[in-house]
Amino acid sequence: MQLLIISQLAHSQINMEDSTVRTTAYWEMNEMNSYQITLESFDIIGLDTSNWNRIDYVVDMKILDSTETNYEVSWTYRDFNLDLGERDSAYQTLVEKMMTISEGSLVSFRTDEYGAFQQVTNWEDISEFYRKGGDTLKSMFGNIPQINEMIDMTFTSYRSKNSIESQSIKDVLQFLNFHGGEYKLGEELSGIINSSNVLGKNRLETQVNVLLDEIFIEDNDYRIVSFSEANSEQLISETELVLKTMMPNATEADIEQVMEEIGVPTNTVENVSVIHGWGWPIFSKEIRNLGSNQKIKVEIRTIEIL
C-alpha cells in the first residue's frame, strides 16, 4: 500500500480538465503488491440455490520486467482456505487435497505497455505442474476410477494454453479488465468484442458496456463499472460444438436431447473496480452468470489490495 501514498506527484491517469481517465499501468521492475481474493460460487435452479462454496486465497503480484512495450508479471498463489458448506465429508477431503496442490503455484503473464493482458508465458509449466499434481492425488486416493475421473475433470482447464487463458486465470483477467482503455466521466462506452472460450480465441461475440462512474481526485483513484453479455445465438452453436467434443460418439438426436435439457444458454459478467492512478486496482468485484433458463452457475469474485 505504500505506493498509494507517494504516487500523487508522479504519473497520473486522471485528467480533471476534461474528466477523463486512461487506465494505464505505471509499474516498475521488482515492484510487488499482495491481494486477498475471495471466490464464492453457487447454482440457482428456479428459486432454489445449491452447491454453495467459498475459496479464499492470497496472490503476490510481482513485476518481473518493465520495457517500453511490455510488462512481465508473476502471480504466486498461497494461503488457501475452503468452505464447502454442507457437503459430504469425503468430498470435502478430496477438494481440500486438491487445494493443497495449488499452494505456491505460479502464473507468469505478459501485458502491453498499458497493462492490458496479452498472454500467459509459462503455460507449459502450469500444465505439467497440475498433471503431476493430479497423478499425486490419484495415488493418494488409491487410483479409484470415479475419483480419478473427478480429478481429471477438475484439472482439465490446465491442459492447454487456450484453456488456461480462457478458464483458469479469471482472476488475472478481472484484475486487468479495464487496462488500456480511455474513459470519460459519466459517458457510457459500448461495443462488441470477440472473446475466448474453451474452443479457442475470439470465437464469441460479446456486447460490452463500460462506465466511468466516479473520480476520487483526493485519493488519486476512480470507480469504473462494466457489463458484458455473450451473443445468445453463438452461445447455442458453441455449446453444441462443446457437447460434440465431449461426446464424440453421440448422435444428433443425443445432442438435441442434451441441448433441450440445458435450455437457452446465457453468459453475463458484471465488474466494478476502484483503480489507483498508478494502475493498481485497489478493489474489484465481478459477478459471472453462466448457464441457461434451466440452471445458472453464479461466481462472485472479489479482489482487494492488502
CSV table of C-alpha atoms in Angstrom, one decimal:
chain,number,residue,atom,x,y,z
A,1,MET,CA,0.0,0.0,0.0
A,2,GLN,CA,3.0,2.3,0.2
A,3,LEU,CA,2.7,3.2,-3.4
A,4,LEU,CA,-0.7,4.8,-2.8
A,5,ILE,CA,0.9,7.4,-0.5
A,6,ILE,CA,3.8,8.5,-2.7
A,7,SER,CA,2.1,8.5,-6.1
A,8,GLN,CA,0.3,11.8,-6.0
A,9,LEU,CA,3.3,13.7,-7.6
A,10,ALA,CA,4.1,11.0,-10.1
A,11,HIS,CA,2.3,9.8,-13.2
A,12,SER,CA,-1.5,10.1,-13.1
A,13,GLN,CA,-4.1,8.6,-15.3
A,14,ILE,CA,-6.7,11.1,-14.3
A,15,ASN,CA,-7.3,14.4,-16.2
A,16,MET,CA,-9.8,16.5,-14.3
A,17,GLU,CA,-9.7,19.2,-17.0
A,18,ASP,CA,-11.9,17.0,-19.3
A,19,SER,CA,-12.9,14.4,-16.7
A,20,THR,CA,-11.2,11.6,-18.5
A,21,VAL,CA,-9.2,8.6,-17.3
A,22,ARG,CA,-6.7,6.4,-19.1
A,23,THR,CA,-6.3,3.1,-17.3
A,24,THR,CA,-2.5,2.7,-17.7
A,25,ALA,CA,0.0,0.6,-15.7
A,26,TYR,CA,2.8,2.7,-14.2
A,27,TRP,CA,4.7,-0.3,-12.7
A,28,GLU,CA,8.4,-0.7,-12.0
A,29,MET,CA,10.6,-3.8,-12.2
A,30,ASN,CA,10.5,-5.8,-8.9
A,31,GLU,CA,7.6,-3.8,-7.6
A,32,MET,CA,5.2,-6.1,-5.7
A,33,ASN,CA,1.7,-6.0,-4.1
A,34,SER,CA,-0.4,-8.6,-2.4
A,35,TYR,CA,-4.1,-9.2,-2.9
A,36,GLN,CA,-6.8,-11.0,-0.9
A,37,ILE,CA,-9.1,-12.9,-3.3
A,38,THR,CA,-12.4,-14.5,-2.4
A,39,LEU,CA,-14.4,-16.6,-4.8
A,40,GLU,CA,-18.0,-17.6,-3.9
A,41,SER,CA,-20.0,-19.8,-6.2
A,42,PHE,CA,-23.4,-21.5,-6.2
A,43,ASP,CA,-26.1,-22.8,-8.5
A,44,ILE,CA,-29.6,-21.3,-9.0
A,45,ILE,CA,-32.4,-23.6,-10.1
A,46,GLY,CA,-35.7,-21.9,-10.1
A,47,LEU,CA,-36.0,-20.2,-6.7
A,48,ASP,CA,-33.5,-22.6,-5.0
A,49,THR,CA,-29.7,-22.3,-4.6
A,50,SER,CA,-27.4,-25.3,-4.1
A,51,ASN,CA,-23.7,-26.3,-4.3
A,52,TRP,CA,-22.5,-23.2,-2.4
A,53,ASN,CA,-18.8,-22.9,-1.7
A,54,ARG,CA,-16.2,-20.3,-1.0
A,55,ILE,CA,-12.5,-20.2,-1.6
A,56,ASP,CA,-10.2,-17.5,0.0
A,57,TYR,CA,-6.6,-17.1,-1.1
A,58,VAL,CA,-3.8,-14.6,-1.4
A,59,VAL,CA,-1.9,-13.6,-4.6
A,60,ASP,CA,1.6,-12.0,-4.5
A,61,MET,CA,1.9,-10.0,-7.7
A,62,LYS,CA,5.4,-9.0,-8.8
A,63,ILE,CA,6.7,-7.1,-11.8
A,64,LEU,CA,9.4,-9.2,-13.3
A,65,ASP,CA,10.4,-6.8,-16.1
A,66,SER,CA,9.3,-3.5,-17.5
A,67,THR,CA,10.0,-2.3,-21.0
A,68,GLU,CA,8.6,0.4,-23.4
A,69,THR,CA,6.2,-2.1,-24.8
A,70,ASN,CA,5.5,-4.8,-22.2
A,71,TYR,CA,5.3,-5.8,-18.6
A,72,GLU,CA,6.3,-9.3,-17.5
A,73,VAL,CA,4.3,-10.2,-14.3
A,74,SER,CA,4.1,-13.1,-11.9
A,75,TRP,CA,1.2,-14.2,-9.6
A,76,THR,CA,2.1,-16.6,-6.8
A,77,TYR,CA,-0.9,-18.2,-5.0
A,78,ARG,CA,-0.9,-19.0,-1.3
A,79,ASP,CA,-2.9,-19.3,1.9
A,80,PHE,CA,-5.9,-21.2,0.5
A,81,ASN,CA,-9.0,-21.6,2.7
A,82,LEU,CA,-12.0,-23.6,1.6
A,83,ASP,CA,-15.6,-23.6,2.8
A,84,LEU,CA,-17.9,-26.1,1.0
A,85,GLY,CA,-20.9,-25.6,3.2
A,86,GLU,CA,-23.0,-28.7,3.9
A,87,ARG,CA,-21.1,-31.1,1.7
A,88,ASP,CA,-20.2,-34.8,2.2
A,89,SER,CA,-17.1,-35.1,4.4
A,90,ALA,CA,-15.4,-37.4,1.9
A,91,TYR,CA,-15.9,-35.0,-0.9
A,92,GLN,CA,-14.7,-32.1,1.2
A,93,THR,CA,-11.5,-34.1,2.0
A,94,LEU,CA,-10.9,-34.6,-1.7
A,95,VAL,CA,-11.4,-31.0,-2.6
A,96,GLU,CA,-9.2,-29.8,0.3
A,97,LYS,CA,-6.4,-32.1,-1.0
A,98,MET,CA,-6.9,-30.6,-4.5
A,99,MET,CA,-6.5,-27.1,-3.0
A,100,THR,CA,-3.1,-28.1,-1.4
A,101,ILE,CA,-1.8,-28.7,-5.0
A,102,SER,CA,-2.3,-25.1,-5.8
A,103,GLU,CA,-0.4,-23.8,-2.8
A,104,GLY,CA,2.7,-21.9,-4.1
A,105,SER,CA,1.7,-22.3,-7.8
A,106,LEU,CA,2.9,-19.6,-10.2
A,107,VAL,CA,1.3,-17.9,-13.2
A,108,SER,CA,3.5,-15.7,-15.3
A,109,PHE,CA,1.9,-13.4,-17.9
A,110,ARG,CA,2.7,-10.6,-20.3
A,111,THR,CA,0.8,-7.3,-20.8
A,112,ASP,CA,1.3,-4.5,-23.2
A,113,GLU,CA,2.6,-1.1,-22.1
A,114,TYR,CA,-0.8,-0.1,-20.8
A,115,GLY,CA,-1.2,-3.3,-18.7
A,116,ALA,CA,-3.7,-5.0,-21.0
A,117,PHE,CA,-3.4,-8.7,-20.9
A,118,GLN,CA,-1.6,-10.4,-23.8
A,119,GLN,CA,-0.7,-14.0,-22.9
A,120,VAL,CA,0.4,-16.5,-20.2
A,121,THR,CA,4.1,-17.1,-20.7
A,122,ASN,CA,4.6,-20.2,-18.5
A,123,TRP,CA,1.6,-22.3,-19.6
A,124,GLU,CA,3.6,-25.4,-20.2
A,125,ASP,CA,5.0,-25.3,-16.7
A,126,ILE,CA,1.4,-24.8,-15.4
A,127,SER,CA,0.1,-27.7,-17.4
A,128,GLU,CA,2.9,-30.0,-16.2
A,129,PHE,CA,2.5,-28.8,-12.6
A,130,TYR,CA,-1.1,-29.8,-12.5
A,131,ARG,CA,-0.5,-33.0,-14.4
A,132,LYS,CA,1.9,-34.1,-11.7
A,133,GLY,CA,-0.4,-32.9,-9.0
A,134,GLY,CA,-3.2,-34.9,-10.4
A,135,ASP,CA,-1.1,-38.0,-10.5
A,136,THR,CA,-0.2,-37.5,-6.9
A,137,LEU,CA,-3.8,-37.1,-5.9
A,138,LYS,CA,-4.8,-40.2,-7.8
A,139,SER,CA,-2.2,-42.3,-6.0
A,140,MET,CA,-3.1,-40.7,-2.6
A,141,PHE,CA,-6.7,-41.9,-3.0
A,142,GLY,CA,-5.8,-45.3,-4.3
A,143,ASN,CA,-6.5,-44.8,-8.0
A,144,ILE,CA,-10.2,-45.3,-7.7
A,145,PRO,CA,-11.8,-44.8,-11.2
A,146,GLN,CA,-14.5,-42.4,-10.0
A,147,ILE,CA,-12.1,-40.2,-8.1
A,148,ASN,CA,-9.6,-40.3,-11.0
A,149,GLU,CA,-12.3,-39.0,-13.3
A,150,MET,CA,-13.2,-36.2,-10.9
A,151,ILE,CA,-9.6,-35.2,-10.6
A,152,ASP,CA,-9.2,-35.2,-14.4
A,153,MET,CA,-12.3,-33.1,-14.9
A,154,THR,CA,-11.1,-30.6,-12.2
A,155,PHE,CA,-7.7,-30.2,-13.9
A,156,THR,CA,-8.8,-30.2,-17.5
A,157,SER,CA,-8.7,-26.4,-17.7
A,158,TYR,CA,-4.9,-26.6,-17.2
A,159,ARG,CA,-4.2,-28.8,-20.2
A,160,SER,CA,-3.5,-26.2,-22.9
A,161,LYS,CA,-2.6,-22.6,-23.4
A,162,ASN,CA,-6.1,-21.7,-24.5
A,163,SER,CA,-7.8,-23.5,-21.7
A,164,ILE,CA,-5.5,-21.8,-19.1
A,165,GLU,CA,-6.0,-18.4,-20.6
A,166,SER,CA,-9.8,-18.7,-21.1
A,167,GLN,CA,-10.7,-20.8,-18.0
A,168,SER,CA,-8.0,-20.9,-15.3
A,169,ILE,CA,-6.9,-17.2,-14.9
A,170,LYS,CA,-10.2,-15.5,-14.5
A,171,ASP,CA,-8.8,-13.6,-11.5
A,172,VAL,CA,-6.0,-12.2,-13.7
A,173,LEU,CA,-8.4,-11.1,-16.4
A,174,GLN,CA,-10.7,-9.5,-13.9
A,175,PHE,CA,-7.7,-7.6,-12.4
A,176,LEU,CA,-6.8,-6.2,-15.9
A,177,ASN,CA,-10.3,-5.8,-17.2
A,178,PHE,CA,-10.1,-2.0,-17.8
A,179,HIS,CA,-6.4,-1.6,-18.6
A,180,GLY,CA,-5.6,0.0,-22.0
A,181,GLY,CA,-8.9,1.9,-22.2
A,182,GLU,CA,-9.7,5.6,-22.0
A,183,TYR,CA,-12.9,6.7,-20.3
A,184,LYS,CA,-14.9,9.9,-19.8
A,185,LEU,CA,-16.8,10.5,-16.6
A,186,GLY,CA,-20.5,9.7,-16.9
A,187,GLU,CA,-20.2,8.7,-20.6
A,188,GLU,CA,-21.1,5.1,-21.3
A,189,LEU,CA,-19.0,3.3,-23.9
A,190,SER,CA,-20.4,0.3,-25.7
A,191,GLY,CA,-19.2,-2.1,-28.4
A,192,ILE,CA,-18.7,-5.7,-29.5
A,193,ILE,CA,-15.6,-7.6,-28.8
A,194,ASN,CA,-14.6,-11.2,-29.7
A,195,SER,CA,-13.9,-13.2,-26.5
A,196,SER,CA,-12.4,-16.6,-26.0
A,197,ASN,CA,-14.0,-19.8,-24.8
A,198,VAL,CA,-12.9,-23.4,-24.2
A,199,LEU,CA,-12.8,-24.0,-28.0
A,200,GLY,CA,-10.4,-21.2,-28.9
A,201,LYS,CA,-9.7,-17.4,-29.1
A,202,ASN,CA,-12.1,-14.8,-30.5
A,203,ARG,CA,-14.9,-17.2,-31.0
A,204,LEU,CA,-17.7,-15.5,-29.2
A,205,GLU,CA,-19.2,-12.1,-29.9
A,206,THR,CA,-19.7,-10.2,-26.7
A,207,GLN,CA,-21.6,-6.9,-26.1
A,208,VAL,CA,-19.6,-4.8,-23.6
A,209,ASN,CA,-20.7,-1.6,-21.8
A,210,VAL,CA,-18.3,0.4,-19.7
A,211,LEU,CA,-19.0,3.5,-17.5
A,212,LEU,CA,-16.5,5.7,-15.6
A,213,ASP,CA,-18.8,6.1,-12.5
A,214,GLU,CA,-16.8,8.5,-10.2
A,215,ILE,CA,-13.4,10.1,-9.8
A,216,PHE,CA,-11.9,10.5,-6.3
A,217,ILE,CA,-9.3,13.1,-7.1
A,218,GLU,CA,-8.2,13.5,-3.4
A,219,ASP,CA,-7.3,9.8,-3.4
A,220,ASN,CA,-6.0,9.7,-7.0
A,221,ASP,CA,-8.3,6.8,-7.9
A,222,TYR,CA,-11.6,6.2,-9.6
A,223,ARG,CA,-14.5,3.7,-9.8
A,224,ILE,CA,-15.4,2.1,-13.1
A,225,VAL,CA,-18.0,-0.5,-14.0
A,226,SER,CA,-18.7,-2.8,-16.9
A,227,PHE,CA,-21.3,-5.3,-18.1
A,228,SER,CA,-20.8,-7.8,-20.8
A,229,GLU,CA,-23.2,-10.3,-22.4
A,230,ALA,CA,-22.3,-13.0,-24.9
A,231,ASN,CA,-24.3,-13.4,-28.2
A,232,SER,CA,-27.1,-15.9,-27.4
A,233,GLU,CA,-27.2,-17.4,-30.9
A,234,GLN,CA,-23.5,-18.0,-30.8
A,235,LEU,CA,-23.7,-19.5,-27.3
A,236,ILE,CA,-26.1,-22.1,-28.7
A,237,SER,CA,-23.9,-23.1,-31.5
A,238,GLU,CA,-20.7,-23.1,-29.4
A,239,THR,CA,-22.5,-25.2,-26.7
A,240,GLU,CA,-23.4,-27.8,-29.3
A,241,LEU,CA,-19.8,-27.9,-30.5
A,242,VAL,CA,-18.5,-28.4,-26.9
A,243,LEU,CA,-21.0,-31.2,-26.4
A,244,LYS,CA,-19.9,-32.9,-29.7
A,245,THR,CA,-16.3,-32.6,-28.5
A,246,MET,CA,-17.1,-34.1,-25.1
A,247,MET,CA,-19.4,-36.8,-26.5
A,248,PRO,CA,-17.7,-37.9,-29.8
A,249,ASN,CA,-20.0,-41.0,-30.1
A,250,ALA,CA,-23.3,-39.1,-29.6
A,251,THR,CA,-25.8,-38.9,-32.4
A,252,GLU,CA,-27.5,-35.7,-33.5
A,253,ALA,CA,-30.6,-36.9,-31.6
A,254,ASP,CA,-28.5,-37.3,-28.4
A,255,ILE,CA,-27.1,-33.8,-28.8
A,256,GLU,CA,-30.5,-32.3,-29.4
A,257,GLN,CA,-31.8,-34.0,-26.2
A,258,VAL,CA,-29.0,-32.6,-24.1
A,259,MET,CA,-29.5,-29.2,-25.6
A,260,GLU,CA,-33.2,-29.3,-24.6
A,261,GLU,CA,-32.2,-30.3,-21.1
A,262,ILE,CA,-29.7,-27.4,-20.9
A,263,GLY,CA,-32.2,-24.8,-22.1
A,264,VAL,CA,-31.4,-21.4,-23.6
A,265,PRO,CA,-27.8,-20.6,-22.7
A,266,THR,CA,-26.6,-17.3,-21.1
A,267,ASN,CA,-23.3,-15.7,-20.2
A,268,THR,CA,-23.0,-12.3,-18.5
A,269,VAL,CA,-20.3,-10.6,-16.5
A,270,GLU,CA,-20.6,-7.6,-14.2
A,271,ASN,CA,-17.5,-5.8,-12.9
A,272,VAL,CA,-17.0,-2.9,-10.6
A,273,SER,CA,-13.4,-1.8,-9.8
A,274,VAL,CA,-11.6,1.0,-7.9
A,275,ILE,CA,-8.3,1.7,-9.6
A,276,HIS,CA,-5.4,3.8,-8.4
A,277,GLY,CA,-3.6,6.4,-10.5
A,278,TRP,CA,-0.6,4.1,-11.0
A,279,GLY,CA,-2.7,1.4,-12.5
A,280,TRP,CA,-3.0,-0.9,-9.4
A,281,PRO,CA,-6.6,-2.0,-8.7
A,282,ILE,CA,-7.5,-1.4,-5.1
A,283,PHE,CA,-10.7,-3.3,-5.1
A,284,SER,CA,-12.6,-5.3,-7.7
A,285,LYS,CA,-15.8,-7.3,-7.6
A,286,GLU,CA,-17.0,-9.4,-10.5
A,287,ILE,CA,-20.2,-11.4,-10.9
A,288,ARG,CA,-20.4,-14.1,-13.5
A,289,ASN,CA,-23.7,-15.8,-14.5
A,290,LEU,CA,-23.2,-18.8,-16.7
A,291,GLY,CA,-25.9,-21.3,-17.6
A,292,SER,CA,-29.4,-21.2,-19.0
A,293,ASN,CA,-33.0,-20.6,-18.2
A,294,GLN,CA,-32.9,-24.0,-16.5
A,295,LYS,CA,-29.9,-23.5,-14.3
A,296,ILE,CA,-27.4,-20.7,-13.6
A,297,LYS,CA,-23.9,-21.0,-12.2
A,298,VAL,CA,-23.0,-17.8,-10.3
A,299,GLU,CA,-19.4,-16.9,-9.4
A,300,ILE,CA,-18.7,-13.8,-7.3
A,301,ARG,CA,-15.0,-12.9,-7.0
A,302,THR,CA,-13.6,-10.0,-5.0
A,303,ILE,CA,-10.0,-8.8,-5.2
A,304,GLU,CA,-8.7,-6.4,-2.6
A,305,ILE,CA,-5.2,-5.0,-2.1
A,306,LEU,CA,-3.5,-5.8,1.3
